[in-house]
Coordinates of C-alpha atoms and ligand atoms in Angstrom, one line a residue:
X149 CA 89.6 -95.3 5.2
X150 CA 87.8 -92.4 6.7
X151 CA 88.0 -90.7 9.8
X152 CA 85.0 -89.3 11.3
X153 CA 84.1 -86.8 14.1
X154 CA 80.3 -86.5 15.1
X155 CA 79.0 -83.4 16.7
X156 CA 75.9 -83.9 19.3
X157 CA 76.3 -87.3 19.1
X158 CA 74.6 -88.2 22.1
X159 CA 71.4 -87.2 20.7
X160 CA 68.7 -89.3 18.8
X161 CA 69.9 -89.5 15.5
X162 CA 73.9 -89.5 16.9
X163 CA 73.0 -92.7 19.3
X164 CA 72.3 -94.3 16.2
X165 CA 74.8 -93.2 14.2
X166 CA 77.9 -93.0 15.4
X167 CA 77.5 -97.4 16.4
X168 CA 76.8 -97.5 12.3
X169 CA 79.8 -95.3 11.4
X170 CA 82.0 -97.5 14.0
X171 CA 80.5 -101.0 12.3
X172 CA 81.5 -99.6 8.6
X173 CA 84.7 -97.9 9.4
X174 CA 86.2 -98.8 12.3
X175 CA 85.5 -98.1 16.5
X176 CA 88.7 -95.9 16.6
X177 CA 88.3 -94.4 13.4
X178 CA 84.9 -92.6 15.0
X179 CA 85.2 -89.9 17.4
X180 CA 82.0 -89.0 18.9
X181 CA 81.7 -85.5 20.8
X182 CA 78.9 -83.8 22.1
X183 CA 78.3 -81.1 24.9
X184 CA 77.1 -83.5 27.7
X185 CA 78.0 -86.8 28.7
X186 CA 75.8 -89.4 27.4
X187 CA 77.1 -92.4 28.9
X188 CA 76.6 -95.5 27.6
X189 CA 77.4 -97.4 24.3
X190 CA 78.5 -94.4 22.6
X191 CA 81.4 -93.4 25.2
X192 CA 82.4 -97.6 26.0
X193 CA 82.1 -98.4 21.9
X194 CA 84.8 -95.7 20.7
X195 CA 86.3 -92.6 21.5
X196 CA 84.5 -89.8 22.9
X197 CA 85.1 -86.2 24.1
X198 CA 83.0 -83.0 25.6
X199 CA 83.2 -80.7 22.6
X200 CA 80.8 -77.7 22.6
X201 CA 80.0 -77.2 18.8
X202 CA 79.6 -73.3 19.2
X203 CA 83.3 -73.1 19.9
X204 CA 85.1 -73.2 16.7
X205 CA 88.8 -73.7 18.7
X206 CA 87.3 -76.4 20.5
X207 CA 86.1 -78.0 17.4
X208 CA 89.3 -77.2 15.5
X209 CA 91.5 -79.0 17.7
X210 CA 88.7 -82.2 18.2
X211 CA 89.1 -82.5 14.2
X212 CA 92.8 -81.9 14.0
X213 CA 93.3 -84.6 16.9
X214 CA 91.7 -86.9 16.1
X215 CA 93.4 -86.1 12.0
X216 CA 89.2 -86.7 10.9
X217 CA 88.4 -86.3 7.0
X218 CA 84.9 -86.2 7.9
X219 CA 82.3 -84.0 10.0
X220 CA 78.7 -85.3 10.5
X221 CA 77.6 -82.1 12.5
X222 CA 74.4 -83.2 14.5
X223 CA 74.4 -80.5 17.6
X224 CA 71.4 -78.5 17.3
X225 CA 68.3 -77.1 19.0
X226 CA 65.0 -78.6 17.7
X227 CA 61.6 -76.7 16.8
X228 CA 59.5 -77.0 19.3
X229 CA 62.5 -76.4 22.5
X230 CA 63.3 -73.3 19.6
X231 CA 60.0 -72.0 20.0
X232 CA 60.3 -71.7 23.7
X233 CA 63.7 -70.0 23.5
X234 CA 64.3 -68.5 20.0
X235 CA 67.6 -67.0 20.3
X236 CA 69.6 -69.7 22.0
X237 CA 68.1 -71.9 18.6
X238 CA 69.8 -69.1 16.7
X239 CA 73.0 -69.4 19.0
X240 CA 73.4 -72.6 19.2
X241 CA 72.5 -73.8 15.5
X242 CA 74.2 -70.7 13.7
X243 CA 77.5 -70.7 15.7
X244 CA 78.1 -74.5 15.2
X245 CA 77.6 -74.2 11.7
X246 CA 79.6 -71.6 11.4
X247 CA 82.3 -73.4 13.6
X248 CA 81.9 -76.2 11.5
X249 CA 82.1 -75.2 7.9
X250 CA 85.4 -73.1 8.9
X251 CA 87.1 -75.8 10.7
X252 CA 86.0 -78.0 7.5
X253 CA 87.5 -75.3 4.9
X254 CA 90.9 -74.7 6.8
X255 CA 91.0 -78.4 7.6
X256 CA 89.8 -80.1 4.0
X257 CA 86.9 -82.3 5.1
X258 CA 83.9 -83.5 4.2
X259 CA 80.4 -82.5 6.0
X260 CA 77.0 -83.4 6.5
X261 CA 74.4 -81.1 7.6
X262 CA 71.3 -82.0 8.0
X263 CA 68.4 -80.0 7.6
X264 CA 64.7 -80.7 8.3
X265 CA 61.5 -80.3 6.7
X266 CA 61.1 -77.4 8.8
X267 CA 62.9 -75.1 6.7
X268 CA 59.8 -75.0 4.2
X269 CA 57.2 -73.0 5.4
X270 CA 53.1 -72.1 5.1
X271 CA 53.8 -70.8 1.5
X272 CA 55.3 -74.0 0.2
X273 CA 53.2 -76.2 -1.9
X274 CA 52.4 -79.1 0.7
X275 CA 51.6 -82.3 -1.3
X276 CA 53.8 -82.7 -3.1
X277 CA 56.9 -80.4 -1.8
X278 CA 59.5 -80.2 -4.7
X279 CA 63.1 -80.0 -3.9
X280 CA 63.5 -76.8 -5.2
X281 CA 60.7 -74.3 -4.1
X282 CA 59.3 -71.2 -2.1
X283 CA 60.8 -71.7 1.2
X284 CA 59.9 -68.8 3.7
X285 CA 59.9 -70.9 7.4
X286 CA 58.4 -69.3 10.3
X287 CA 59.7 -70.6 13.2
X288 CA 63.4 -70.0 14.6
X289 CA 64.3 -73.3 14.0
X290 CA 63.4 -73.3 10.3
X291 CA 65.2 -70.0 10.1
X292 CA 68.2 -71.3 10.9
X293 CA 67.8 -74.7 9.0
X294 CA 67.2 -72.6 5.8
X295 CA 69.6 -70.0 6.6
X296 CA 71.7 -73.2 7.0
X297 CA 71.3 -74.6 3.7
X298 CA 72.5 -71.6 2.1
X299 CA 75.2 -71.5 4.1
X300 CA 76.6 -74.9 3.2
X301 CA 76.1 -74.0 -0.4
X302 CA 78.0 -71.1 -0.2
X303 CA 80.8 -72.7 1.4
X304 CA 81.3 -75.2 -1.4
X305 CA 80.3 -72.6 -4.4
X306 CA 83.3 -69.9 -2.5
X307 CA 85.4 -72.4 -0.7
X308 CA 85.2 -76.0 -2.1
X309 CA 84.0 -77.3 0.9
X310 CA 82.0 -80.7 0.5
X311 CA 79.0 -79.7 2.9
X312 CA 76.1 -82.1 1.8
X313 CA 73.0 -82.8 3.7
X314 CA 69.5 -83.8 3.5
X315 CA 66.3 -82.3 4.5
X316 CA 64.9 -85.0 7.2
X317 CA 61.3 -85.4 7.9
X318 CA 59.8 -87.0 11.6
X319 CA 62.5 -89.3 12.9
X320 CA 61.2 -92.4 15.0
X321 CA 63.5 -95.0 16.6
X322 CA 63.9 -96.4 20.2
X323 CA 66.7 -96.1 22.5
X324 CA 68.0 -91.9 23.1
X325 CA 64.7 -89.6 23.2
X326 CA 63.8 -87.2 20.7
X327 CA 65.2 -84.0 21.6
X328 CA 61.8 -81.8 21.6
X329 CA 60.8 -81.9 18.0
X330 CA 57.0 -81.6 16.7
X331 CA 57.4 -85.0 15.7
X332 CA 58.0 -86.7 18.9
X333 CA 54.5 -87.9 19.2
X334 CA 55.5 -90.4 17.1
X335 CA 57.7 -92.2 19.4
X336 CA 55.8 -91.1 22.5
X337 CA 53.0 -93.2 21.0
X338 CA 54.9 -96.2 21.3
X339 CA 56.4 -96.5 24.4
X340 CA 52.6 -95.3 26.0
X341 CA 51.3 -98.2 23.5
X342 CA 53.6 -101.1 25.2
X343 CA 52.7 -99.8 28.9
X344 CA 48.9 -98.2 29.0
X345 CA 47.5 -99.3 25.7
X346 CA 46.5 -95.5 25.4
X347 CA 48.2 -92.2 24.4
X348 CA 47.2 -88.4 24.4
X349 CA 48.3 -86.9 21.0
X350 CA 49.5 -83.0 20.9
X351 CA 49.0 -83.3 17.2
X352 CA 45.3 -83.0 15.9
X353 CA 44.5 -86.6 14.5
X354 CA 44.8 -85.8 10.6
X355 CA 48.8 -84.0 11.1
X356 CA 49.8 -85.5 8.4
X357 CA 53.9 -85.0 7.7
X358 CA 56.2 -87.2 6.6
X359 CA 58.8 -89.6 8.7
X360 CA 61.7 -92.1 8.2
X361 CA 62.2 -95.1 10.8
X362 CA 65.9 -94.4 12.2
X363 CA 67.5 -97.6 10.3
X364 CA 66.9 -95.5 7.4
X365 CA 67.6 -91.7 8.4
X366 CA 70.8 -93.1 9.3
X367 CA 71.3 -95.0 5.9
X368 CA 70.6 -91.4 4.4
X369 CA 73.1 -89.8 6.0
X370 CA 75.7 -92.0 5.5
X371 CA 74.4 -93.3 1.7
X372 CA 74.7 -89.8 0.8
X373 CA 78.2 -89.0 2.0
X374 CA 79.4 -92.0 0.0
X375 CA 77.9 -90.7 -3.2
X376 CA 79.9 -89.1 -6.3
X377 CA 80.1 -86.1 -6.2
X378 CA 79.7 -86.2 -10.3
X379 CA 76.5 -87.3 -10.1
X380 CA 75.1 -84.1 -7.2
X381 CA 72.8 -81.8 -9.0
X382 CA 71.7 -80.8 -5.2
X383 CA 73.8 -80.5 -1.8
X384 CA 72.0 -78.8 0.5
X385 CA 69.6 -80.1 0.6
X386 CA 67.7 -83.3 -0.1
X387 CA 64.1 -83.6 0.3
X388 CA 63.7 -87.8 1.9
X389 CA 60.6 -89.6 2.8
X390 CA 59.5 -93.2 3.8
X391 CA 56.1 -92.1 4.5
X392 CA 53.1 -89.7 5.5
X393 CA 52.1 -90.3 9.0
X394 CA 48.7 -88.7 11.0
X395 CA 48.6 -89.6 14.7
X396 CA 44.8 -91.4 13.4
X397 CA 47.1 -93.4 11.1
X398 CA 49.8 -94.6 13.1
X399 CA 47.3 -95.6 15.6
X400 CA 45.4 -98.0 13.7
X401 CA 48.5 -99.6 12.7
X402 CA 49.6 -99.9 16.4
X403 CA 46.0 -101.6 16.7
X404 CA 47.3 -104.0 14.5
X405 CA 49.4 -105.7 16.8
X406 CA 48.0 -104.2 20.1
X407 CA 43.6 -104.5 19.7
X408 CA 43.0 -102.4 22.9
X409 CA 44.9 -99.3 22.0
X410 CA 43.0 -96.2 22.0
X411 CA 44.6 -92.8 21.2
X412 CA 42.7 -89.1 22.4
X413 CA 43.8 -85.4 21.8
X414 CA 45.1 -82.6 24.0
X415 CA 46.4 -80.2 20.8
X416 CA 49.2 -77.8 22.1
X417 CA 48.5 -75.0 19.7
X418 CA 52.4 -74.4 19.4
X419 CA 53.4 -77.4 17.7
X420 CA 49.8 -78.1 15.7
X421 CA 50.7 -74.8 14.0
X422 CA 54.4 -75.6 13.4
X423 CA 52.7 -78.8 12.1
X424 CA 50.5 -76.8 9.7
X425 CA 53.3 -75.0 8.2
X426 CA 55.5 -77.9 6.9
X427 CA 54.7 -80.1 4.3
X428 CA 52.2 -82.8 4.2
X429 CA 54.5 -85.1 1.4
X430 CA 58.0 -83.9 0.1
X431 CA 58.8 -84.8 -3.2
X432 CA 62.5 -87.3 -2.6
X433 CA 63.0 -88.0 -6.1
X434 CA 66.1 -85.6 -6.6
X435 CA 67.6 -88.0 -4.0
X436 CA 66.3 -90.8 -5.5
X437 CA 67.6 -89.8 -8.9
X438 CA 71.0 -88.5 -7.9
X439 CA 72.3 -90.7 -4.7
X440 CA 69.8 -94.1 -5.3
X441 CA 67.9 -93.3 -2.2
X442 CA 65.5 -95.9 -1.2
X443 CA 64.2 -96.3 2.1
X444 CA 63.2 -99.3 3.8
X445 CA 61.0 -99.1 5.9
X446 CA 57.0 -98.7 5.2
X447 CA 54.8 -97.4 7.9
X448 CA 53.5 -101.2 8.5
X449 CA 57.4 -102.5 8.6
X450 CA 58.3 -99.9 11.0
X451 CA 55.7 -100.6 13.6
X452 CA 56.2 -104.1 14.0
X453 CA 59.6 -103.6 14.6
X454 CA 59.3 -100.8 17.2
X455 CA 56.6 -103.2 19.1
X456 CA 59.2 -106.0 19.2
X457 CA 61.6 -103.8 20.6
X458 CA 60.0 -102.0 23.1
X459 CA 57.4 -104.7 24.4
X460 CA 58.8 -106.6 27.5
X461 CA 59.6 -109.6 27.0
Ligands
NAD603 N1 65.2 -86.1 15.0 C1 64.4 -85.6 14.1 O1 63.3 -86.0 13.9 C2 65.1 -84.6 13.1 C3 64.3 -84.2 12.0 C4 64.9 -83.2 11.2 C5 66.2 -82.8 11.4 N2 66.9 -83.2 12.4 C6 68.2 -82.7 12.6 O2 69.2 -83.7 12.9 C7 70.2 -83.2 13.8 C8 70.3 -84.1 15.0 O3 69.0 -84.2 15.6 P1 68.6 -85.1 16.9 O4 67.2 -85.5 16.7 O5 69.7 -86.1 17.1 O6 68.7 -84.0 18.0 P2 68.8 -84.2 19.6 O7 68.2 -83.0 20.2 O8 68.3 -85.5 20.0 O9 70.4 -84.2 19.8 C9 71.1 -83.0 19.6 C10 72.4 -83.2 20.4 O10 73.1 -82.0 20.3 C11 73.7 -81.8 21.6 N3 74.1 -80.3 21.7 C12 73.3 -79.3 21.9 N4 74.0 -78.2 22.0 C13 75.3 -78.5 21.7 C14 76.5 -77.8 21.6 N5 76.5 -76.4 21.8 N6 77.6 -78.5 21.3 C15 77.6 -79.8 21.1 N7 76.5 -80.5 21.2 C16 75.3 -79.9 21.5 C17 72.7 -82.2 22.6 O11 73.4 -82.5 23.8 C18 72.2 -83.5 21.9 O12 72.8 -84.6 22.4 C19 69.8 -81.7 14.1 O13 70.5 -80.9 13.3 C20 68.3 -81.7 13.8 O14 67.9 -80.4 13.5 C21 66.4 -84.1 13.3

């Protein structure tokens, strides 16, 4: 049976996670740590503690505490907040990796990284992305994603560690915000869809990139930690998609189920050229081939189900 500690867990993808890991391998088995207190079902369903992921001896003891096999490192800056302050992205995403993958080498566990389609740049071939390709990323954020990657692979090539991760597009769920990611839109549009039936885009309305619904960004993660190790061409890391969103596409299928919707543009120039520079459609069938990934949820499937949850009843 595994024992897991989650780093930033009180963030998007951790408020989703951390319940899964608890359903599949116990409440106590799952400690969930992050540098602010989240509240809520993530500190009442399990254990959890204030662990800031830049300090490795902080880390170190969380992990030999709580005696965890497993890291899912999560604490990170995102692109756009690393855009307005490039060096605490660097700080903050380089020294918890760094914290991490040595606390996982002297310690023996397993980790999953992820990383994001941001660590592919304007020089990547857009549509399709291959798994293995130019990747020169140009913000801070990608920097350290790619810079990331490499790292993990180094650690298991030198050290043995068991660092695997994926490469995850736009993320969209309910419940914890997104942290400040060029993506967000694609929740914001929701929640302004259920309460004023209208919503001002920062994304110009053909942005295409792709995105997961959470149910299966969380299935990823997990789905990939359980897989043989025999059969892992790849580590760090997977290229996963569900499907190609543009803000003019989500919106019709919002109008859909919601007639009266209208959607109009205020571009922010940051994140429509962050936008530009990743890729319109990553090829995922290295992860399809190596790990059975399969997602779920369509772009249809996924907006019914956010309506139903976020409509009053
Ligand atoms: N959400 C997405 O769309 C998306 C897409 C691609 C990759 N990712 C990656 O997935 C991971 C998790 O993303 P998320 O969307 O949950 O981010 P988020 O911003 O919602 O959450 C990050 C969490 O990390 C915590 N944190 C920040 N600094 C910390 C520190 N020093 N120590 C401990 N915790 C700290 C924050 O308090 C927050 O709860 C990140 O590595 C991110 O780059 C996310």
């Amino acid at each position: 049976m595994k024992r897991i500690v989650v780093t930033g867990a009180g963030g998007q993808i951790g408020s989703w996670l951390v319940p899964r890991l608890r359903e599949l391998y116990g409440s106590s088995k799952v400690l969930a740590t992050d540098v602010r207190h989240p509240g809520g079902e993530l500190t009442q369903g399990g254990p959890f503690q204030i662990v800031d992921a830049t300090n490795p001896k902080a880390v170190g003891q969380a992990v030999m505490r709580h005696r965890a096999d497993t890291v899912y490192h999560l604490a990170a800056i995102l692109s756009a907040v690393g855009e307005r302050d490039p060096r605490l992205a660097w700080h903050v995403n380089m020294s918890s990796l760094e914290a991490v993958l040595e606390v996982a080498r002297e310690q023996r566990c397993a980790l999953f990284v992820p990383s994001s389609i941001g660590a592919f740049g304007s020089d990547t071939p857009k549509d399709p992305t291959p798994q293995d390709t130019i990747m020169r990323p140009e913000t801070m954020y990608g920097i350290t994603k790619l810079a990331g990657e490499l790292l993990c692979d180094y650690y298991h090539a030198r050290f043995g560690v068991d660092a695997r991760g994926v490469r995850f597009p736009g993320i969209v769920s309910f419940g914890a915000p997104p942290g400040g990611g060029t993506t967000d839109w694609a929740v914001d549009i929701f929640h302004k869809a259920v309460r004023h039936a209208r919503y001002t885009c920062f994304l110009r309305a053909d942005a295409q990139l792709d995105y997961l619904y959470m149910p299966d960004a969380v299935h990823a993660a997990i789905a990939l930690m359980e897989a043989d190790p025999s059969r892992l061409l790849h580590r760090n890391a997977f290229n996963v998609t569900a499907m190609q969103l543009t803000p003019e596409s989500l919106a019709a299928e919002i109008r859909e189920h919601i007639p009266a919707f209208e959607i109009d543009y205020d571009v922010d120039p940051v994140r429509q050229a962050i936008a530009e520079s990743w890729p319109r459609h990553v090829d995922d069938s290295a992860a399809r081939e190596e790990w059975a990934w399969a997602p779920s949820f369509d772009a249809a499937a996924m907006t019914a189900d956010m309506l139903e949850h976020l409509r009053p009843d």
